[in-house]
PDB file of C-alpha atoms in Angstrom:
ATOM      1  CA  MET A   1      35.850 -36.527  22.897  1.00 80.00           C
ATOM      2  CA  SER A   2      32.649 -35.380  21.134  1.00 96.00           C
ATOM      3  CA  GLN A   3      30.689 -38.147  19.411  1.00 98.00           C
ATOM      4  CA  ILE A   4      27.540 -38.443  17.294  1.00 98.00           C
ATOM      5  CA  LEU A   5      25.492 -41.401  16.073  1.00 98.00           C
ATOM      6  CA  LEU A   6      24.223 -41.348  12.461  1.00 98.00           C
ATOM      7  CA  ASN A   7      22.509 -43.641   9.961  1.00 98.00           C
ATOM      8  CA  THR A   8      24.236 -44.725   6.783  1.00 98.00           C
ATOM      9  CA  ALA A   9      23.516 -42.634   3.666  1.00 99.00           C
ATOM     10  CA  TYR A  10      23.908 -42.808  -0.122  1.00 99.00           C
ATOM     11  CA  PHE A  11      25.992 -39.843  -1.346  1.00 99.00           C
ATOM     12  CA  PRO A  12      25.046 -38.027   1.882  1.00 99.00           C
ATOM     13  CA  ASN A  13      23.980 -34.405   2.022  1.00 98.00           C
ATOM     14  CA  ILE A  14      25.976 -31.479   3.334  1.00 98.00           C
ATOM     15  CA  GLN A  15      24.271 -31.425   6.723  1.00 98.00           C
ATOM     16  CA  TYR A  16      25.242 -35.079   7.244  1.00 98.00           C
ATOM     17  CA  MET A  17      28.836 -34.524   6.159  1.00 98.00           C
ATOM     18  CA  SER A  18      29.198 -31.474   8.403  1.00 98.00           C
ATOM     19  CA  LYS A  19      28.870 -33.784  11.417  1.00 98.00           C
ATOM     20  CA  PHE A  20      32.156 -35.464  10.521  1.00 98.00           C
ATOM     21  CA  VAL A  21      33.820 -32.062  10.759  1.00 97.00           C
ATOM     22  CA  ALA A  22      31.977 -30.941  13.895  1.00 97.00           C
ATOM     23  CA  TYR A  23      32.578 -34.096  15.952  1.00 97.00           C
ATOM     24  CA  ASP A  24      35.725 -35.950  16.932  1.00 97.00           C
ATOM     25  CA  LYS A  25      34.132 -39.321  16.255  1.00 98.00           C
ATOM     26  CA  VAL A  26      31.116 -40.435  14.218  1.00 98.00           C
ATOM     27  CA  ILE A  27      29.430 -43.777  14.842  1.00 98.00           C
ATOM     28  CA  ILE A  28      27.369 -45.123  11.940  1.00 98.00           C
ATOM     29  CA  GLU A  29      24.465 -47.381  12.868  1.00 98.00           C
ATOM     30  CA  VAL A  30      24.226 -50.412  10.575  1.00 98.00           C
ATOM     31  CA  ASN A  31      22.138 -52.681  12.803  1.00 98.00           C
ATOM     32  CA  ASP A  32      18.956 -50.616  12.806  1.00 97.00           C
ATOM     33  CA  THR A  33      15.843 -51.718  10.904  1.00 96.00           C
ATOM     34  CA  TYR A  34      15.766 -50.487   7.306  1.00 97.00           C
ATOM     35  CA  ALA A  35      13.116 -47.837   6.650  1.00 94.00           C
ATOM     36  CA  LYS A  36      11.764 -46.672   3.295  1.00 92.00           C
ATOM     37  CA  GLN A  37      12.053 -43.143   1.936  1.00 93.00           C
ATOM     38  CA  THR A  38      15.173 -42.158   3.864  1.00 97.00           C
ATOM     39  CA  TYR A  39      18.659 -41.097   2.844  1.00 98.00           C
ATOM     40  CA  ARG A  40      19.925 -44.632   3.400  1.00 98.00           C
ATOM     41  CA  ASN A  41      19.366 -45.352  -0.294  1.00 98.00           C
ATOM     42  CA  ARG A  42      18.761 -41.929  -1.828  1.00 98.00           C
ATOM     43  CA  CYS A  43      20.328 -38.558  -2.475  1.00 98.00           C
ATOM     44  CA  VAL A  44      19.381 -35.279  -4.149  1.00 98.00           C
ATOM     45  CA  ILE A  45      21.469 -33.533  -6.821  1.00 99.00           C
ATOM     46  CA  TYR A  46      21.023 -30.246  -8.735  1.00 99.00           C
ATOM     47  CA  SER A  47      19.982 -30.965 -12.329  1.00 98.00           C
ATOM     48  CA  ALA A  48      19.176 -28.652 -15.231  1.00 96.00           C
ATOM     49  CA  ASN A  49      15.536 -28.878 -14.095  1.00 96.00           C
ATOM     50  CA  GLY A  50      16.168 -28.197 -10.416  1.00 97.00           C
ATOM     51  CA  SER A  51      16.593 -30.626  -7.542  1.00 97.00           C
ATOM     52  CA  LEU A  52      16.570 -34.272  -8.621  1.00 98.00           C
ATOM     53  CA  PRO A  53      16.237 -37.227  -6.212  1.00 98.00           C
ATOM     54  CA  LEU A  54      18.112 -40.427  -7.053  1.00 98.00           C
ATOM     55  CA  SER A  55      17.261 -43.666  -5.266  1.00 98.00           C
ATOM     56  CA  ILE A  56      18.683 -47.185  -5.244  1.00 98.00           C
ATOM     57  CA  PRO A  57      16.165 -50.055  -5.490  1.00 98.00           C
ATOM     58  CA  VAL A  58      16.678 -52.583  -2.707  1.00 97.00           C
ATOM     59  CA  ILE A  59      15.676 -56.115  -1.744  1.00 95.00           C
ATOM     60  CA  LYS A  60      14.492 -56.589   1.823  1.00 86.00           C
ATOM     61  CA  ASN A  61      12.039 -58.422   4.031  1.00 83.00           C
ATOM     62  CA  ASN A  62      10.080 -57.044   6.958  1.00 82.00           C
ATOM     63  CA  ARG A  63      12.337 -55.654   9.680  1.00 89.00           C
ATOM     64  CA  THR A  64      15.527 -56.270   7.738  1.00 95.00           C
ATOM     65  CA  ALA A  65      18.623 -54.822   9.397  1.00 96.00           C
ATOM     66  CA  VAL A  66      20.358 -52.171   7.305  1.00 97.00           C
ATOM     67  CA  LYS A  67      23.533 -54.256   7.122  1.00 97.00           C
ATOM     68  CA  ASP A  68      21.530 -57.055   5.450  1.00 97.00           C
ATOM     69  CA  VAL A  69      19.709 -54.965   2.827  1.00 98.00           C
ATOM     70  CA  GLN A  70      20.701 -56.031  -0.689  1.00 98.00           C
ATOM     71  CA  ILE A  71      20.745 -53.894  -3.819  1.00 98.00           C
ATOM     72  CA  ASP A  72      18.300 -54.778  -6.594  1.00 98.00           C
ATOM     73  CA  TYR A  73      19.902 -54.735 -10.058  1.00 98.00           C
ATOM     74  CA  ILE A  74      16.830 -55.720 -12.088  1.00 97.00           C
ATOM     75  CA  GLU A  75      16.667 -52.061 -13.100  1.00 94.00           C
ATOM     76  CA  ASP A  76      19.890 -50.503 -14.377  1.00 97.00           C
ATOM     77  CA  TRP A  77      19.894 -47.785 -11.740  1.00 98.00           C
ATOM     78  CA  GLN A  78      23.671 -47.404 -12.050  1.00 98.00           C
ATOM     79  CA  LYS A  79      23.362 -46.225 -15.643  1.00 97.00           C
ATOM     80  CA  ALA A  80      20.467 -43.929 -14.734  1.00 98.00           C
ATOM     81  CA  HIS A  81      22.373 -42.350 -11.841  1.00 98.00           C
ATOM     82  CA  TYR A  82      25.547 -42.015 -13.902  1.00 97.00           C
ATOM     83  CA  ARG A  83      23.677 -40.243 -16.708  1.00 97.00           C
ATOM     84  CA  ALA A  84      21.898 -37.937 -14.273  1.00 98.00           C
ATOM     85  CA  ILE A  85      25.148 -36.974 -12.542  1.00 98.00           C
ATOM     86  CA  LEU A  86      26.951 -36.485 -15.874  1.00 97.00           C
ATOM     87  CA  SER A  87      24.169 -34.262 -17.184  1.00 97.00           C
ATOM     88  CA  ALA A  88      24.056 -32.236 -13.969  1.00 98.00           C
ATOM     89  CA  TYR A  89      27.775 -31.738 -13.380  1.00 98.00           C
ATOM     90  CA  LYS A  90      29.737 -32.256 -16.606  1.00 96.00           C
ATOM     91  CA  ASN A  91      30.287 -28.496 -16.832  1.00 96.00           C
ATOM     92  CA  SER A  92      31.207 -28.033 -13.181  1.00 98.00           C
ATOM     93  CA  ALA A  93      34.705 -26.866 -12.256  1.00 97.00           C
ATOM     94  CA  TYR A  94      35.900 -30.114 -10.666  1.00 97.00           C
ATOM     95  CA  TYR A  95      33.949 -32.803 -12.533  1.00 96.00           C
ATOM     96  CA  ASP A  96      36.946 -34.059 -14.528  1.00 96.00           C
ATOM     97  CA  PHE A  97      39.068 -34.217 -11.380  1.00 94.00           C
ATOM     98  CA  ILE A  98      36.538 -35.735  -8.981  1.00 94.00           C
ATOM     99  CA  TYR A  99      34.382 -38.085 -11.067  1.00 94.00           C
ATOM    100  CA  PRO A 100      37.088 -40.637 -12.042  1.00 93.00           C
ATOM    101  CA  ASP A 101      37.463 -41.515  -8.353  1.00 91.00           C
ATOM    102  CA  PHE A 102      33.751 -42.344  -8.155  1.00 94.00           C
ATOM    103  CA  GLU A 103      33.391 -44.064 -11.529  1.00 92.00           C
ATOM    104  CA  ASN A 104      33.693 -47.571 -10.108  1.00 90.00           C
ATOM    105  CA  ILE A 105      30.569 -46.942  -8.010  1.00 94.00           C
ATOM    106  CA  PHE A 106      28.567 -47.100 -11.239  1.00 94.00           C
ATOM    107  CA  ILE A 107      30.402 -50.118 -12.653  1.00 94.00           C
ATOM    108  CA  LYS A 108      30.931 -52.629  -9.860  1.00 95.00           C
ATOM    109  CA  LYS A 109      27.825 -54.300  -8.459  1.00 97.00           C
ATOM    110  CA  GLU A 110      28.020 -54.385  -4.678  1.00 98.00           C
ATOM    111  CA  LYS A 111      25.692 -56.937  -3.109  1.00 98.00           C
ATOM    112  CA  PHE A 112      24.826 -54.968   0.012  1.00 98.00           C
ATOM    113  CA  LEU A 113      23.718 -51.351   0.289  1.00 98.00           C
ATOM    114  CA  ILE A 114      25.903 -50.773   3.334  1.00 98.00           C
ATOM    115  CA  ASP A 115      29.040 -51.823   1.431  1.00 98.00           C
ATOM    116  CA  LEU A 116      28.238 -49.373  -1.362  1.00 98.00           C
ATOM    117  CA  ASN A 117      27.571 -46.527   1.071  1.00 98.00           C
ATOM    118  CA  ASN A 118      30.762 -47.241   2.983  1.00 97.00           C
ATOM    119  CA  LYS A 119      32.845 -47.163  -0.211  1.00 97.00           C
ATOM    120  CA  ILE A 120      31.255 -43.860  -1.160  1.00 98.00           C
ATOM    121  CA  LEU A 121      32.005 -42.397   2.259  1.00 98.00           C
ATOM    122  CA  ASP A 122      35.652 -43.440   1.988  1.00 97.00           C
ATOM    123  CA  LEU A 123      35.875 -41.760  -1.425  1.00 96.00           C
ATOM    124  CA  ILE A 124      34.310 -38.568  -0.096  1.00 97.00           C
ATOM    125  CA  PHE A 125      36.875 -38.388   2.683  1.00 96.00           C
ATOM    126  CA  ASP A 126      39.691 -39.008   0.209  1.00 96.00           C
ATOM    127  CA  SER A 127      38.361 -36.258  -2.081  1.00 96.00           C
ATOM    128  CA  PHE A 128      38.342 -33.727   0.760  1.00 95.00           C
ATOM    129  CA  GLY A 129      41.668 -34.957   2.096  1.00 92.00           C
ATOM    130  CA  PHE A 130      39.969 -35.335   5.465  1.00 90.00           C
ATOM    131  CA  GLU A 131      41.132 -37.834   8.082  1.00 90.00           C
ATOM    132  CA  LYS A 132      38.605 -40.640   8.617  1.00 93.00           C
ATOM    133  CA  ASN A 133      36.996 -40.418  12.052  1.00 95.00           C
ATOM    134  CA  TYR A 134      34.134 -42.906  11.873  1.00 96.00           C
ATOM    135  CA  GLN A 135      33.327 -46.467  12.805  1.00 96.00           C
ATOM    136  CA  PHE A 136      30.342 -48.809  12.439  1.00 97.00           C
ATOM    137  CA  THR A 137      28.217 -50.420  15.114  1.00 98.00           C
ATOM    138  CA  ASP A 138      28.656 -54.101  15.954  1.00 96.00           C
ATOM    139  CA  ASP A 139      25.180 -54.256  17.510  1.00 97.00           C
ATOM    140  CA  TYR A 140      22.197 -51.930  17.643  1.00 97.00           C
ATOM    141  CA  ILE A 141      22.813 -49.173  20.180  1.00 97.00           C
ATOM    142  CA  LYS A 142      19.693 -48.875  22.339  1.00 95.00           C
ATOM    143  CA  ASN A 143      20.916 -46.275  24.806  1.00 95.00           C
ATOM    144  CA  PRO A 144      23.727 -44.271  23.222  1.00 95.00           C
ATOM    145  CA  ASP A 145      26.013 -42.233  25.454  1.00 95.00           C
ATOM    146  CA  CYS A 146      26.528 -39.692  22.676  1.00 96.00           C
ATOM    147  CA  LEU A 147      24.325 -37.401  20.581  1.00 96.00           C
ATOM    148  CA  ASP A 148      21.790 -39.621  18.788  1.00 97.00           C
ATOM    149  CA  PHE A 149      21.110 -38.222  15.309  1.00 96.00           C
ATOM    150  CA  ARG A 150      19.644 -41.391  13.812  1.00 97.00           C
ATOM    151  CA  ASP A 151      16.689 -40.591  11.534  1.00 94.00           C
ATOM    152  CA  LYS A 152      16.996 -36.872  12.266  1.00 95.00           C
ATOM    153  CA  ILE A 153      18.418 -36.033   8.842  1.00 96.00           C
ATOM    154  CA  HIS A 154      15.449 -36.955   6.676  1.00 95.00           C
ATOM    155  CA  PRO A 155      14.266 -36.146   3.122  1.00 93.00           C
ATOM    156  CA  LYS A 156      10.740 -35.403   4.385  1.00 88.00           C
ATOM    157  CA  LYS A 157      10.532 -31.962   5.954  1.00 80.00           C
ATOM    158  CA  SER A 158       7.925 -33.196   8.434  1.00 72.00           C
ATOM    159  CA  LYS A 159      10.434 -35.721   9.782  1.00 74.00           C
ATOM    160  CA  ASN A 160      13.577 -33.627   9.487  1.00 75.00           C
ATOM    161  CA  PHE A 161      14.921 -32.505  12.860  1.00 80.00           C
ATOM    162  CA  ASN A 162      15.393 -28.775  13.392  1.00 85.00           C
ATOM    163  CA  ASP A 163      19.175 -28.793  13.556  1.00 93.00           C
ATOM    164  CA  SER A 164      20.329 -25.590  15.259  1.00 93.00           C
ATOM    165  CA  SER A 165      23.978 -26.620  14.808  1.00 96.00           C
ATOM    166  CA  PHE A 166      23.775 -26.483  10.993  1.00 97.00           C
ATOM    167  CA  LYS A 167      23.316 -23.494   8.703  1.00 97.00           C
ATOM    168  CA  GLN A 168      24.159 -24.008   5.053  1.00 97.00           C
ATOM    169  CA  ALA A 169      27.044 -21.833   3.864  1.00 98.00           C
ATOM    170  CA  LYS A 170      26.667 -20.715   0.260  1.00 98.00           C
ATOM    171  CA  TYR A 171      28.898 -21.808  -2.611  1.00 98.00           C
ATOM    172  CA  TYR A 172      28.733 -21.693  -6.406  1.00 97.00           C
ATOM    173  CA  GLN A 173      26.189 -23.994  -8.092  1.00 98.00           C
ATOM    174  CA  VAL A 174      26.048 -24.628 -11.850  1.00 96.00           C
ATOM    175  CA  PHE A 175      22.337 -23.862 -12.278  1.00 97.00           C
ATOM    176  CA  GLU A 176      22.039 -21.215  -9.573  1.00 96.00           C
ATOM    177  CA  GLU A 177      21.175 -18.453 -12.047  1.00 94.00           C
ATOM    178  CA  LYS A 178      18.228 -20.548 -13.208  1.00 94.00           C
ATOM    179  CA  TYR A 179      16.704 -21.750  -9.950  1.00 95.00           C
ATOM    180  CA  GLY A 180      18.640 -20.001  -7.206  1.00 97.00           C
ATOM    181  CA  PHE A 181      20.795 -21.560  -4.525  1.00 98.00           C
ATOM    182  CA  ILE A 182      19.509 -24.935  -3.298  1.00 98.00           C
ATOM    183  CA  GLU A 183      20.541 -25.874   0.215  1.00 97.00           C
ATOM    184  CA  ASN A 184      21.681 -29.196   1.593  1.00 97.00           C
ATOM    185  CA  LEU A 185      22.096 -31.205  -1.582  1.00 98.00           C
ATOM    186  CA  SER A 186      24.235 -34.310  -1.877  1.00 99.00           C
ATOM    187  CA  VAL A 187      27.859 -33.612  -1.067  1.00 98.00           C
ATOM    188  CA  LEU A 188      28.511 -34.484  -4.730  1.00 98.00           C
ATOM    189  CA  ASP A 189      27.204 -31.018  -5.594  1.00 99.00           C
ATOM    190  CA  LEU A 190      29.750 -29.432  -3.283  1.00 98.00           C
ATOM    191  CA  LEU A 191      32.617 -31.613  -4.511  1.00 98.00           C
ATOM    192  CA  PHE A 192      31.965 -31.053  -8.214  1.00 98.00           C
ATOM    193  CA  ASN A 193      31.586 -27.287  -7.783  1.00 98.00           C
ATOM    194  CA  GLU A 194      34.235 -26.524  -5.158  1.00 98.00           C
ATOM    195  CA  GLY A 195      36.553 -29.537  -5.105  1.00 97.00           C
ATOM    196  CA  PRO A 196      38.686 -30.177  -2.001  1.00 95.00           C
ATOM    197  CA  ILE A 197      38.147 -26.609  -0.761  1.00 95.00           C
ATOM    198  CA  GLY A 198      34.524 -27.614  -0.237  1.00 97.00           C
ATOM    199  CA  LEU A 199      35.748 -28.757   3.166  1.00 97.00           C
ATOM    200  CA  LYS A 200      35.759 -25.073   4.119  1.00 97.00           C
ATOM    201  CA  ILE A 201      32.052 -24.880   3.242  1.00 98.00           C
ATOM    202  CA  LEU A 202      31.375 -27.792   5.590  1.00 98.00           C
ATOM    203  CA  GLN A 203      33.274 -25.985   8.333  1.00 98.00           C
ATOM    204  CA  GLU A 204      31.404 -22.726   7.689  1.00 98.00           C
ATOM    205  CA  SER A 205      28.058 -24.571   7.834  1.00 98.00           C
ATOM    206  CA  ILE A 206      28.611 -25.553  11.468  1.00 97.00           C
ATOM    207  CA  VAL A 207      26.954 -23.231  13.977  1.00 93.00           C
TER     208      VAL A 207
END
């Protein structure tokens, strides 16, 4: 059985989601130390002005484990993210079909980041009609006996691992005529534009 170890992610990108298709089992690390400026609390969508990063404010102390990181609601980030996603995808082919399933993400206030990310991941799998093949760590895995991809899918190019097993397959994007095709956005972009058949794009992106 092929296995891979990943971090948690907020509305993960296409590279991240392709691992669930490529591997029999995905293990998600939730006992690692939280790090700033990663996909744990951020995603990138395609707005009318090009790529747009969205991030969740969090509450943490030094060396806080990811499973213990709380979401900060002092700022109304839910409204901001909802408006950004609406503006970006309201004219996409599958927005009216896909968004209602995710609406509660921007209404209910989860206490912990990991709980929010896990709910999102479940919804993504349901939207693709893909069988869930992941589990979460009980303790930090120091010496994994599977492919360790923790912190290798990173928003900073300097820290992003050269992944020879992933090559983005193209699909329709709402603002492509304006800015061209943008690779490896949040899987939301794929879902809103291609719907459940976006699963084929994930499969075609595996080398």
